[in-house]
mmCIF file of N, CA and C in Angstrom:
data_model
loop_
_atom_site.group_PDB
_atom_site.id
_atom_site.type_symbol
_atom_site.label_atom_id
_atom_site.label_comp_id
_atom_site.label_asym_id
_atom_site.label_seq_id
_atom_site.Cartn_x
_atom_site.Cartn_y
_atom_site.Cartn_z
ATOM 1 N N MET A 1127 -3.982 157.381 8.849
ATOM 2 C CA MET A 1127 -4.708 157.167 7.628
ATOM 3 C C MET A 1127 -6.248 157.974 7.030
ATOM 4 N N THR A 1128 -6.318 157.522 5.917
ATOM 5 C CA THR A 1128 -6.735 158.624 4.606
ATOM 6 C C THR A 1128 -8.470 158.162 5.266
ATOM 7 N N PRO A 1129 -9.480 158.319 5.941
ATOM 8 C CA PRO A 1129 -10.988 157.289 6.107
ATOM 9 C C PRO A 1129 -11.239 157.812 4.759
ATOM 10 N N VAL A 1130 -12.901 157.088 4.726
ATOM 11 C CA VAL A 1130 -13.179 156.391 3.190
ATOM 12 C C VAL A 1130 -14.717 156.650 3.908
ATOM 13 N N LEU A 1131 -15.738 157.422 3.002
ATOM 14 C CA LEU A 1131 -16.823 157.140 3.405
ATOM 15 C C LEU A 1131 -17.385 156.551 3.098
ATOM 16 N N VAL A 1132 -18.933 155.768 3.019
ATOM 17 C CA VAL A 1132 -18.525 154.338 2.868
ATOM 18 C C VAL A 1132 -20.292 155.134 2.313
ATOM 19 N N ASP A 1133 -20.470 154.089 0.987
ATOM 20 C CA ASP A 1133 -22.416 154.514 0.932
ATOM 21 C C ASP A 1133 -23.593 154.206 0.676
ATOM 22 N N SER A 1134 -23.779 154.095 1.025
ATOM 23 C CA SER A 1134 -25.014 153.561 1.580
ATOM 24 C C SER A 1134 -25.277 152.074 0.827
ATOM 25 N N ASN A 1135 -25.190 152.042 -0.922
ATOM 26 C CA ASN A 1135 -24.902 150.943 -1.310
ATOM 27 C C ASN A 1135 -24.530 149.692 -0.876
ATOM 28 N N VAL A 1136 -22.973 150.137 -0.750
ATOM 29 C CA VAL A 1136 -22.168 148.628 -0.580
ATOM 30 C C VAL A 1136 -22.683 148.105 0.806
ATOM 31 N N LEU A 1137 -23.311 149.152 1.915
ATOM 32 C CA LEU A 1137 -23.790 148.787 3.269
ATOM 33 C C LEU A 1137 -24.856 147.358 3.690
ATOM 34 N N LEU A 1138 -25.809 148.448 2.202
ATOM 35 C CA LEU A 1138 -27.108 147.574 2.275
ATOM 36 C C LEU A 1138 -26.819 146.274 1.488
ATOM 37 N N ASP A 1139 -25.640 146.275 0.384
ATOM 38 C CA ASP A 1139 -25.427 145.478 -0.515
ATOM 39 C C ASP A 1139 -25.910 144.058 0.445
ATOM 40 N N VAL A 1140 -24.271 144.309 2.458
ATOM 41 C CA VAL A 1140 -23.612 143.363 2.599
ATOM 42 C C VAL A 1140 -25.367 143.343 3.614
ATOM 43 N N ALA A 1141 -25.998 143.703 4.370
ATOM 44 C CA ALA A 1141 -27.272 143.748 5.391
ATOM 45 C C ALA A 1141 -28.373 143.486 4.738
ATOM 46 N N THR A 1142 -28.531 143.017 3.639
ATOM 47 C CA THR A 1142 -29.950 141.980 2.169
ATOM 48 C C THR A 1142 -28.789 141.530 1.712
ATOM 49 N N ALA A 1143 -28.041 140.883 1.821
ATOM 50 C CA ALA A 1143 -27.169 139.101 1.166
ATOM 51 C C ALA A 1143 -27.612 139.388 -0.603
ATOM 52 N N ASP A 1144 -27.004 140.940 -0.731
ATOM 53 C CA ASP A 1144 -26.938 140.977 -2.363
ATOM 54 C C ASP A 1144 -27.340 139.820 -3.319
ATOM 55 N N PRO A 1145 -27.289 139.201 -3.310
ATOM 56 C CA PRO A 1145 -26.867 137.948 -4.365
ATOM 57 C C PRO A 1145 -25.447 138.582 -5.061
ATOM 58 N N VAL A 1146 -25.931 139.652 -6.194
ATOM 59 C CA VAL A 1146 -25.237 140.271 -6.687
ATOM 60 C C VAL A 1146 -23.936 141.393 -6.358
ATOM 61 N N TRP A 1147 -24.257 141.493 -5.138
ATOM 62 C CA TRP A 1147 -22.784 142.511 -4.503
ATOM 63 C C TRP A 1147 -22.096 142.753 -3.405
ATOM 64 N N SER A 1148 -23.358 141.495 -2.550
ATOM 65 C CA SER A 1148 -22.139 141.140 -1.515
ATOM 66 C C SER A 1148 -20.629 140.492 -1.398
ATOM 67 N N ALA A 1149 -21.325 139.588 -2.165
ATOM 68 C CA ALA A 1149 -19.439 139.656 -1.709
ATOM 69 C C ALA A 1149 -19.203 140.802 -1.994
ATOM 70 N N TRP A 1150 -19.238 141.093 -3.254
ATOM 71 C CA TRP A 1150 -17.278 142.480 -3.588
ATOM 72 C C TRP A 1150 -18.191 143.284 -2.617
ATOM 73 N N SER A 1151 -19.354 143.613 -1.506
ATOM 74 C CA SER A 1151 -19.390 144.680 -0.240
ATOM 75 C C SER A 1151 -18.634 143.929 0.147
ATOM 76 N N SER A 1152 -18.167 142.822 1.213
ATOM 77 C CA SER A 1152 -18.768 142.721 2.286
ATOM 78 C C SER A 1152 -16.953 142.856 2.173
ATOM 79 N N ALA A 1153 -15.804 142.044 0.993
ATOM 80 C CA ALA A 1153 -15.109 142.120 1.043
ATOM 81 C C ALA A 1153 -14.485 143.590 0.514
ATOM 82 N N ALA A 1154 -14.946 144.149 0.360
ATOM 83 C CA ALA A 1154 -14.267 146.093 0.617
ATOM 84 C C ALA A 1154 -14.638 146.097 1.664
ATOM 85 N N LEU A 1155 -15.248 146.286 1.735
ATOM 86 C CA LEU A 1155 -15.986 146.697 3.323
ATOM 87 C C LEU A 1155 -14.783 146.101 4.328
ATOM 88 N N GLU A 1156 -14.074 144.695 4.661
ATOM 89 C CA GLU A 1156 -13.487 144.386 5.493
ATOM 90 C C GLU A 1156 -11.971 144.619 4.600
ATOM 91 N N ARG A 1157 -11.496 145.171 3.576
ATOM 92 C CA ARG A 1157 -9.836 145.735 3.442
ATOM 93 C C ARG A 1157 -9.473 146.545 3.639
ATOM 94 N N THR A 1158 -11.293 147.738 2.618
ATOM 95 C CA THR A 1158 -10.965 149.109 3.360
ATOM 96 C C THR A 1158 -10.453 149.337 4.960
ATOM 97 N N ALA A 1159 -11.706 148.811 6.106
ATOM 98 C CA ALA A 1159 -11.551 148.611 7.578
ATOM 99 C C ALA A 1159 -10.456 148.558 7.893
ATOM 100 N N ASP A 1160 -9.660 147.395 7.209
ATOM 101 C CA ASP A 1160 -7.922 146.767 7.785
ATOM 102 C C ASP A 1160 -7.102 148.455 7.192
ATOM 103 N N GLU A 1161 -6.907 149.357 6.958
ATOM 104 C CA GLU A 1161 -6.102 150.677 6.865
ATOM 105 C C GLU A 1161 -6.299 151.668 6.056
ATOM 106 N N SER A 1162 -8.456 152.051 7.429
ATOM 107 C CA SER A 1162 -8.443 152.977 6.949
ATOM 108 C C SER A 1162 -9.873 153.584 8.085
ATOM 109 N N ILE A 1163 -10.251 154.636 8.329
ATOM 110 C CA ILE A 1163 -10.646 154.719 9.195
ATOM 111 C C ILE A 1163 -12.995 155.171 8.380
ATOM 112 N N LEU A 1164 -13.891 154.735 9.019
ATOM 113 C CA LEU A 1164 -14.834 154.368 8.173
ATOM 114 C C LEU A 1164 -15.316 155.314 7.976
ATOM 115 N N MET A 1165 -16.312 155.827 7.694
ATOM 116 C CA MET A 1165 -17.052 157.313 7.886
ATOM 117 C C MET A 1165 -18.710 156.554 7.042
ATOM 118 N N ILE A 1166 -19.445 157.679 7.832
ATOM 119 C CA ILE A 1166 -21.402 157.227 7.555
ATOM 120 C C ILE A 1166 -21.507 158.864 7.917
ATOM 121 N N ASN A 1167 -22.012 159.307 7.455
ATOM 122 C CA ASN A 1167 -23.127 160.999 7.290
ATOM 123 C C ASN A 1167 -24.707 160.189 7.275
ATOM 124 N N PRO A 1168 -25.603 161.097 7.756
ATOM 125 C CA PRO A 1168 -26.639 161.489 8.312
ATOM 126 C C PRO A 1168 -27.023 160.954 6.768
ATOM 127 N N LEU A 1169 -27.553 160.821 5.514
ATOM 128 C CA LEU A 1169 -27.392 161.024 4.535
ATOM 129 C C LEU A 1169 -27.749 159.434 4.367
ATOM 130 N N VAL A 1170 -25.792 159.267 4.550
ATOM 131 C CA VAL A 1170 -26.144 157.215 4.382
ATOM 132 C C VAL A 1170 -26.086 156.134 5.674
ATOM 133 N N TYR A 1171 -26.639 157.267 6.901
ATOM 134 C CA TYR A 1171 -27.719 155.859 8.128
ATOM 135 C C TYR A 1171 -29.089 156.281 7.291
ATOM 136 N N ALA A 1172 -29.729 156.669 6.498
ATOM 137 C CA ALA A 1172 -31.131 156.712 5.995
ATOM 138 C C ALA A 1172 -31.182 156.516 5.674
ATOM 139 N N GLU A 1173 -29.674 156.514 4.491
ATOM 140 C CA GLU A 1173 -30.655 155.520 3.681
ATOM 141 C C GLU A 1173 -30.510 154.250 3.505
ATOM 142 N N VAL A 1174 -29.884 153.697 4.736
ATOM 143 C CA VAL A 1174 -29.806 152.210 4.875
ATOM 144 C C VAL A 1174 -30.583 151.924 6.285
ATOM 145 N N SER A 1175 -31.596 152.665 6.858
ATOM 146 C CA SER A 1175 -32.471 152.601 7.929
ATOM 147 C C SER A 1175 -33.414 151.567 6.983
ATOM 148 N N VAL A 1176 -34.068 152.028 6.494
ATOM 149 C CA VAL A 1176 -35.024 152.126 5.173
ATOM 150 C C VAL A 1176 -35.315 150.149 5.482
ATOM 151 N N GLY A 1177 -33.763 149.004 5.884
ATOM 152 C CA GLY A 1177 -34.087 147.982 6.301
ATOM 153 C C GLY A 1177 -34.096 147.439 7.498
ATOM 154 N N PHE A 1178 -34.194 148.293 8.098
ATOM 155 C CA PHE A 1178 -34.314 148.355 9.571
ATOM 156 C C PHE A 1178 -34.939 148.117 10.204
ATOM 157 N N PRO A 1179 -36.160 147.533 11.853
ATOM 158 C CA PRO A 1179 -36.561 147.939 11.701
ATOM 159 C C PRO A 1179 -37.248 148.599 13.254
ATOM 160 N N THR A 1180 -36.179 148.870 13.367
ATOM 161 C CA THR A 1180 -34.935 149.638 14.460
ATOM 162 C C THR A 1180 -34.177 150.832 15.408
ATOM 163 N N ILE A 1181 -34.109 151.768 15.319
ATOM 164 C CA ILE A 1181 -33.155 152.769 15.268
ATOM 165 C C ILE A 1181 -31.947 151.487 15.885
ATOM 166 N N GLU A 1182 -32.864 150.912 16.908
ATOM 167 C CA GLU A 1182 -31.506 150.108 17.387
ATOM 168 C C GLU A 1182 -30.634 149.132 17.130
ATOM 169 N N ALA A 1183 -31.805 147.908 16.288
ATOM 170 C CA ALA A 1183 -31.422 147.762 15.168
ATOM 171 C C ALA A 1183 -30.449 148.213 14.047
ATOM 172 N N LEU A 1184 -30.669 148.654 13.641
ATOM 173 C CA LEU A 1184 -29.304 149.493 12.653
ATOM 174 C C LEU A 1184 -27.234 149.324 13.168
ATOM 175 N N ASP A 1185 -28.543 151.039 13.954
ATOM 176 C CA ASP A 1185 -27.051 150.496 15.477
ATOM 177 C C ASP A 1185 -25.729 149.056 15.369
ATOM 178 N N GLU A 1186 -26.786 148.478 15.811
ATOM 179 C CA GLU A 1186 -26.177 146.999 16.136
ATOM 180 C C GLU A 1186 -25.494 147.153 14.507
ATOM 181 N N ALA A 1187 -26.292 147.381 13.173
ATOM 182 C CA ALA A 1187 -25.434 146.947 12.070
ATOM 183 C C ALA A 1187 -24.483 148.032 10.863
ATOM 184 N N LEU A 1188 -24.124 149.633 12.153
ATOM 185 C CA LEU A 1188 -23.530 149.989 12.544
ATOM 186 C C LEU A 1188 -23.154 150.693 13.019
ATOM 187 N N PRO A 1189 -22.098 149.974 13.564
ATOM 188 C CA PRO A 1189 -22.091 150.254 15.869
ATOM 189 C C PRO A 1189 -20.971 151.760 14.821
ATOM 190 N N ALA A 1190 -20.955 152.022 16.426
ATOM 191 C CA ALA A 1190 -20.459 153.750 16.132
ATOM 192 C C ALA A 1190 -18.962 153.416 16.358
ATOM 193 N N GLY A 1191 -18.015 151.948 16.854
ATOM 194 C CA GLY A 1191 -17.303 151.921 16.740
ATOM 195 C C GLY A 1191 -16.420 151.567 15.084
ATOM 196 N N LEU A 1192 -16.785 151.048 14.789
ATOM 197 C CA LEU A 1192 -16.754 150.746 13.286
ATOM 198 C C LEU A 1192 -16.966 152.130 12.307
ATOM 199 N N TYR A 1193 -18.319 152.413 12.408
ATOM 200 C CA TYR A 1193 -18.251 153.309 11.592
ATOM 201 C C TYR A 1193 -18.188 154.604 12.376
ATOM 202 N N ARG A 1194 -17.280 155.316 12.011
ATOM 203 C CA ARG A 1194 -17.400 156.665 12.933
ATOM 204 C C ARG A 1194 -18.725 157.236 11.956
ATOM 205 N N ARG A 1195 -19.069 158.394 13.146
ATOM 206 C CA ARG A 1195 -20.232 158.982 12.347
ATOM 207 C C ARG A 1195 -19.399 160.296 12.210
ATOM 208 N N GLU A 1196 -20.336 161.352 11.011
ATOM 209 C CA GLU A 1196 -19.415 162.623 10.550
ATOM 210 C C GLU A 1196 -20.437 163.111 10.458
ATOM 211 N N ASP A 1197 -21.062 164.974 10.300
ATOM 212 C CA ASP A 1197 -22.371 165.659 9.593
ATOM 213 C C ASP A 1197 -21.744 166.227 8.371
ATOM 214 N N LEU A 1198 -22.726 166.636 8.231
ATOM 215 C CA LEU A 1198 -22.530 167.066 6.521
ATOM 216 C C LEU A 1198 -22.230 168.478 6.932
ATOM 217 N N PRO A 1199 -20.875 168.412 6.424
ATOM 218 C CA PRO A 1199 -20.601 170.141 6.271
ATOM 219 C C PRO A 1199 -21.176 170.813 5.796
ATOM 220 N N TYR A 1200 -21.105 172.171 5.664
ATOM 221 C CA TYR A 1200 -21.937 173.075 4.522
ATOM 222 C C TYR A 1200 -21.019 173.346 3.952
ATOM 223 N N GLU A 1201 -19.971 173.451 3.935
ATOM 224 C CA GLU A 1201 -19.286 173.397 2.571
ATOM 225 C C GLU A 1201 -19.659 172.442 1.434
ATOM 226 N N ALA A 1202 -20.229 171.118 1.636
ATOM 227 C CA ALA A 1202 -19.934 169.839 1.297
ATOM 228 C C ALA A 1202 -21.629 170.007 0.853
ATOM 229 N N ALA A 1203 -22.138 170.307 1.374
ATOM 230 C CA ALA A 1203 -23.651 170.983 0.712
ATOM 231 C C ALA A 1203 -23.786 171.711 -0.046
ATOM 232 N N PHE A 1204 -23.298 172.933 -0.386
ATOM 233 C CA PHE A 1204 -22.719 173.707 -0.919
ATOM 234 C C PHE A 1204 -22.602 173.866 -2.661
ATOM 235 N N LEU A 1205 -21.587 172.137 -2.429
ATOM 236 C CA LEU A 1205 -21.322 171.390 -3.170
ATOM 237 C C LEU A 1205 -21.754 171.234 -4.354
ATOM 238 N N ALA A 1206 -22.726 169.898 -3.086
ATOM 239 C CA ALA A 1206 -23.449 169.326 -3.278
ATOM 240 C C ALA A 1206 -24.965 169.551 -4.732
ATOM 241 N N GLY A 1207 -25.089 170.633 -3.846
ATOM 242 C CA GLY A 1207 -25.838 171.951 -4.799
ATOM 243 C C GLY A 1207 -25.470 172.654 -5.318
ATOM 244 N N LYS A 1208 -24.774 172.755 -6.382
ATOM 245 C CA LYS A 1208 -23.335 173.521 -7.832
ATOM 246 C C LYS A 1208 -23.610 171.959 -8.702
ATOM 247 N N CYS A 1209 -22.937 170.295 -7.939
ATOM 248 C CA CYS A 1209 -23.000 169.587 -9.133
ATOM 249 C C CYS A 1209 -24.925 169.357 -9.219
ATOM 250 N N PHE A 1210 -26.184 169.471 -8.812
ATOM 251 C CA PHE A 1210 -27.310 169.493 -9.323
ATOM 252 C C PHE A 1210 -27.633 170.307 -10.275
ATOM 253 N N VAL A 1211 -26.955 171.304 -10.133
ATOM 254 C CA VAL A 1211 -27.432 171.879 -11.125
ATOM 255 C C VAL A 1211 -26.576 171.887 -13.046
ATOM 256 N N ARG A 1212 -25.575 171.509 -12.587
ATOM 257 C CA ARG A 1212 -25.139 171.123 -13.393
ATOM 258 C C ARG A 1212 -25.705 169.556 -13.906
ATOM 259 N N TYR A 1213 -26.376 168.526 -13.142
ATOM 260 C CA TYR A 1213 -26.525 167.708 -13.731
ATOM 261 C C TYR A 1213 -28.005 168.202 -14.621
ATOM 262 N N ARG A 1214 -28.987 169.213 -13.592
ATOM 263 C CA ARG A 1214 -29.983 169.616 -14.035
ATOM 264 C C ARG A 1214 -30.219 170.234 -15.659
ATOM 265 N N ARG A 1215 -28.602 171.206 -15.757
ATOM 266 C CA ARG A 1215 -28.647 171.840 -17.407
ATOM 267 C C ARG A 1215 -28.331 169.778 -18.094
ATOM 268 N N GLY A 1216 -27.367 169.940 -18.054
ATOM 269 C CA GLY A 1216 -27.490 168.712 -18.758
ATOM 270 C C GLY A 1216 -28.174 167.349 -18.328
ATOM 271 N N GLY A 1217 -29.876 167.698 -18.544
ATOM 272 C CA GLY A 1217 -30.065 166.709 -19.033
ATOM 273 C C GLY A 1217 -31.045 166.179 -17.995
ATOM 274 N N GLY A 1218 -31.038 166.056 -16.635
ATOM 275 C CA GLY A 1218 -31.381 165.060 -15.159
ATOM 276 C C GLY A 1218 -32.530 165.838 -15.192
ATOM 277 N N SER A 1219 -33.233 164.819 -14.244
ATOM 278 C CA SER A 1219 -34.660 164.840 -14.964
ATOM 279 C C SER A 1219 -35.257 165.054 -13.072
ATOM 280 N N LYS A 1220 -34.450 164.707 -12.039
ATOM 281 C CA LYS A 1220 -34.314 164.232 -10.783
ATOM 282 C C LYS A 1220 -35.100 166.314 -10.824
ATOM 283 N N ALA A 1221 -36.367 165.902 -9.352
ATOM 284 C CA ALA A 1221 -36.906 167.661 -9.111
ATOM 285 C C ALA A 1221 -35.322 168.393 -7.824
ATOM 286 N N SER A 1222 -34.707 167.157 -7.208
ATOM 287 C CA SER A 1222 -34.583 167.816 -6.199
ATOM 288 C C SER A 1222 -33.345 167.345 -6.022
ATOM 289 N N PRO A 1223 -31.760 167.494 -5.307
ATOM 290 C CA PRO A 1223 -30.529 166.897 -4.529
ATOM 291 C C PRO A 1223 -30.846 165.527 -4.069
ATOM 292 N N LEU A 1224 -30.126 165.322 -5.060
ATOM 293 C CA LEU A 1224 -29.942 163.298 -4.884
ATOM 294 C C LEU A 1224 -29.634 163.129 -3.731
ATOM 295 N N PRO A 1225 -28.628 162.273 -3.069
ATOM 296 C CA PRO A 1225 -28.105 161.731 -1.899
ATOM 297 C C PRO A 1225 -26.773 161.606 -2.493
ATOM 298 N N ASP A 1226 -26.942 161.127 -3.978
ATOM 299 C CA ASP A 1226 -25.350 161.256 -4.061
ATOM 300 C C ASP A 1226 -24.425 161.992 -4.772
ATOM 301 N N PHE A 1227 -25.425 163.272 -4.884
ATOM 302 C CA PHE A 1227 -24.653 164.161 -5.040
ATOM 303 C C PHE A 1227 -24.248 164.975 -3.582
ATOM 304 N N TYR A 1228 -24.883 164.530 -2.485
ATOM 305 C CA TYR A 1228 -24.319 165.386 -0.987
ATOM 306 C C TYR A 1228 -23.325 164.052 -1.374
ATOM 307 N N ILE A 1229 -23.568 162.947 -0.620
ATOM 308 C CA ILE A 1229 -22.160 161.844 -0.302
ATOM 309 C C ILE A 1229 -21.478 162.423 -0.836
ATOM 310 N N GLY A 1230 -21.326 162.434 -2.202
ATOM 311 C CA GLY A 1230 -20.145 162.929 -3.384
ATOM 312 C C GLY A 1230 -18.658 163.745 -3.361
ATOM 313 N N ALA A 1231 -20.231 165.093 -2.317
ATOM 314 C CA ALA A 1231 -18.863 166.787 -1.857
ATOM 315 C C ALA A 1231 -18.518 166.574 -0.647
ATOM 316 N N HIS A 1232 -19.431 165.410 0.473
ATOM 317 C CA HIS A 1232 -19.118 165.217 2.020
ATOM 318 C C HIS A 1232 -17.758 164.403 1.976
ATOM 319 N N ALA A 1233 -17.445 163.578 1.318
ATOM 320 C CA ALA A 1233 -16.380 162.532 0.522
ATOM 321 C C ALA A 1233 -15.180 163.766 -0.519
ATOM 322 N N ALA A 1234 -16.209 164.737 -0.811
ATOM 323 C CA ALA A 1234 -14.419 165.147 -1.531
ATOM 324 C C ALA A 1234 -14.009 166.641 -0.648
ATOM 325 N N VAL A 1235 -15.121 167.054 0.008
ATOM 326 C CA VAL A 1235 -14.103 168.637 1.117
ATOM 327 C C VAL A 1235 -14.120 168.328 2.003
ATOM 328 N N ALA A 1236 -14.055 166.896 2.851
ATOM 329 C CA ALA A 1236 -13.409 166.574 3.658
ATOM 330 C C ALA A 1236 -12.252 165.566 3.161
ATOM 331 N N GLY A 1237 -11.905 165.666 1.634
ATOM 332 C CA GLY A 1237 -10.777 164.731 1.982
ATOM 333 C C GLY A 1237 -10.956 163.409 2.153
ATOM 334 N N TYR A 1238 -12.065 161.910 1.899
ATOM 335 C CA TYR A 1238 -11.607 161.368 2.480
ATOM 336 C C TYR A 1238 -11.808 160.544 1.157
ATOM 337 N N ARG A 1239 -11.943 159.096 0.427
ATOM 338 C CA ARG A 1239 -12.003 158.896 -0.169
ATOM 339 C C ARG A 1239 -13.057 158.148 -0.944
ATOM 340 N N LEU A 1240 -13.402 157.300 -0.958
ATOM 341 C CA LEU A 1240 -15.397 156.882 -0.916
ATOM 342 C C LEU A 1240 -15.526 155.399 -1.737
ATOM 343 N N LEU A 1241 -16.243 154.465 -0.433
ATOM 344 C CA LEU A 1241 -16.599 152.981 -1.210
ATOM 345 C C LEU A 1241 -17.458 153.162 -1.521
ATOM 346 N N THR A 1242 -17.592 152.695 -2.659
ATOM 347 C CA THR A 1242 -19.059 152.258 -3.817
ATOM 348 C C THR A 1242 -19.178 151.624 -4.610
ATOM 349 N N ARG A 1243 -20.044 151.486 -5.320
ATOM 350 C CA ARG A 1243 -20.376 149.934 -6.219
ATOM 351 C C ARG A 1243 -20.713 151.071 -7.311
ATOM 352 N N ASP A 1244 -21.827 152.555 -6.559
ATOM 353 C CA ASP A 1244 -22.007 152.809 -8.139
ATOM 354 C C ASP A 1244 -21.200 154.154 -9.327
ATOM 355 N N ALA A 1245 -19.949 154.092 -8.803
ATOM 356 C CA ALA A 1245 -18.856 155.134 -8.886
ATOM 357 C C ALA A 1245 -19.137 156.205 -10.070
ATOM 358 N N ALA A 1246 -20.339 155.188 -11.843
ATOM 359 C CA ALA A 1246 -20.290 156.266 -12.711
ATOM 360 C C ALA A 1246 -20.470 158.113 -12.178
ATOM 361 N N ARG A 1247 -21.715 158.387 -11.296
ATOM 362 C CA ARG A 1247 -22.006 159.488 -11.233
ATOM 363 C C ARG A 1247 -21.197 160.432 -10.023
ATOM 364 N N TYR A 1248 -20.669 160.434 -9.644
ATOM 365 C CA TYR A 1248 -19.166 160.508 -8.371
ATOM 366 C C TYR A 1248 -18.553 160.683 -9.666
ATOM 367 N N ARG A 1249 -17.381 159.531 -10.009
ATOM 368 C CA ARG A 1249 -16.623 160.469 -11.452
ATOM 369 C C ARG A 1249 -17.272 161.476 -11.904
ATOM 370 N N THR A 1250 -18.251 161.094 -13.034
ATOM 371 C CA THR A 1250 -18.614 162.466 -13.355
ATOM 372 C C THR A 1250 -18.861 163.847 -12.739
ATOM 373 N N TYR A 1251 -19.773 164.049 -11.704
ATOM 374 C CA TYR A 1251 -19.659 165.283 -10.549
ATOM 375 C C TYR A 1251 -18.456 165.241 -9.884
ATOM 376 N N PHE A 1252 -17.677 164.368 -9.275
ATOM 377 C CA PHE A 1252 -16.785 164.920 -8.175
ATOM 378 C C PHE A 1252 -15.199 164.315 -8.987
ATOM 379 N N PRO A 1253 -14.152 164.248 -9.737
ATOM 380 C CA PRO A 1253 -13.486 163.589 -10.351
ATOM 381 C C PRO A 1253 -12.296 163.781 -10.202
ATOM 382 N N LYS A 1254 -11.591 164.451 -9.521
ATOM 383 C CA LYS A 1254 -10.529 164.556 -8.353
ATOM 384 C C LYS A 1254 -10.844 163.466 -6.907
ATOM 385 N N LEU A 1255 -11.856 162.740 -7.018
ATOM 386 C CA LEU A 1255 -12.453 162.059 -5.738
ATOM 387 C C LEU A 1255 -11.328 160.496 -6.202
ATOM 388 N N LEU A 1256 -11.132 160.181 -5.104
ATOM 389 C CA LEU A 1256 -10.449 158.629 -5.362
ATOM 390 C C LEU A 1256 -11.515 158.369 -4.822
ATOM 391 N N ILE A 1257 -12.332 157.250 -5.676
ATOM 392 C CA ILE A 1257 -13.573 156.360 -5.012
ATOM 393 C C ILE A 1257 -12.484 154.695 -5.391
ATOM 394 N N ILE A 1258 -12.633 153.632 -4.668
ATOM 395 C CA ILE A 1258 -12.313 153.473 -4.184
ATOM 396 C C ILE A 1258 -14.266 151.869 -4.816
ATOM 397 N N ALA A 1259 -14.227 151.119 -6.424
ATOM 398 C CA ALA A 1259 -15.197 150.699 -6.293
ATOM 399 C C ALA A 1259 -15.043 149.460 -7.416
ATOM 400 N N PRO A 1260 -16.363 148.557 -7.603
ATOM 401 C CA PRO A 1260 -15.776 146.991 -9.186
ATOM 402 C C PRO A 1260 -14.728 147.915 -9.863
#
């Protein structure tokens, strides 16, 4: 079973019952959980945390038995920085590395697939990354 890193946008779609994306995200999570190990990292955890009042509520929504937690590898941090430089040289306006670069780099260096509904940036900066997206 190839692990799948789950992007925060998919988790937030489900948690907030997003009217546009919750159905796709819920189905994709269910399907992926049946065939893979679901992974999250501290960045995904932090981004999802904004929708929850307590850490206990967040941990209930992201049970460790379903979402394996993994630290960000240093190799991923290095790759994220290099992708960010490329982004800035290409005209990107953000002043610091975006979580998407770290999330994509983590999946790339670990050999994971990535479950996201926002695949454009990942495909641009991580062209070999296997992406599950609409």
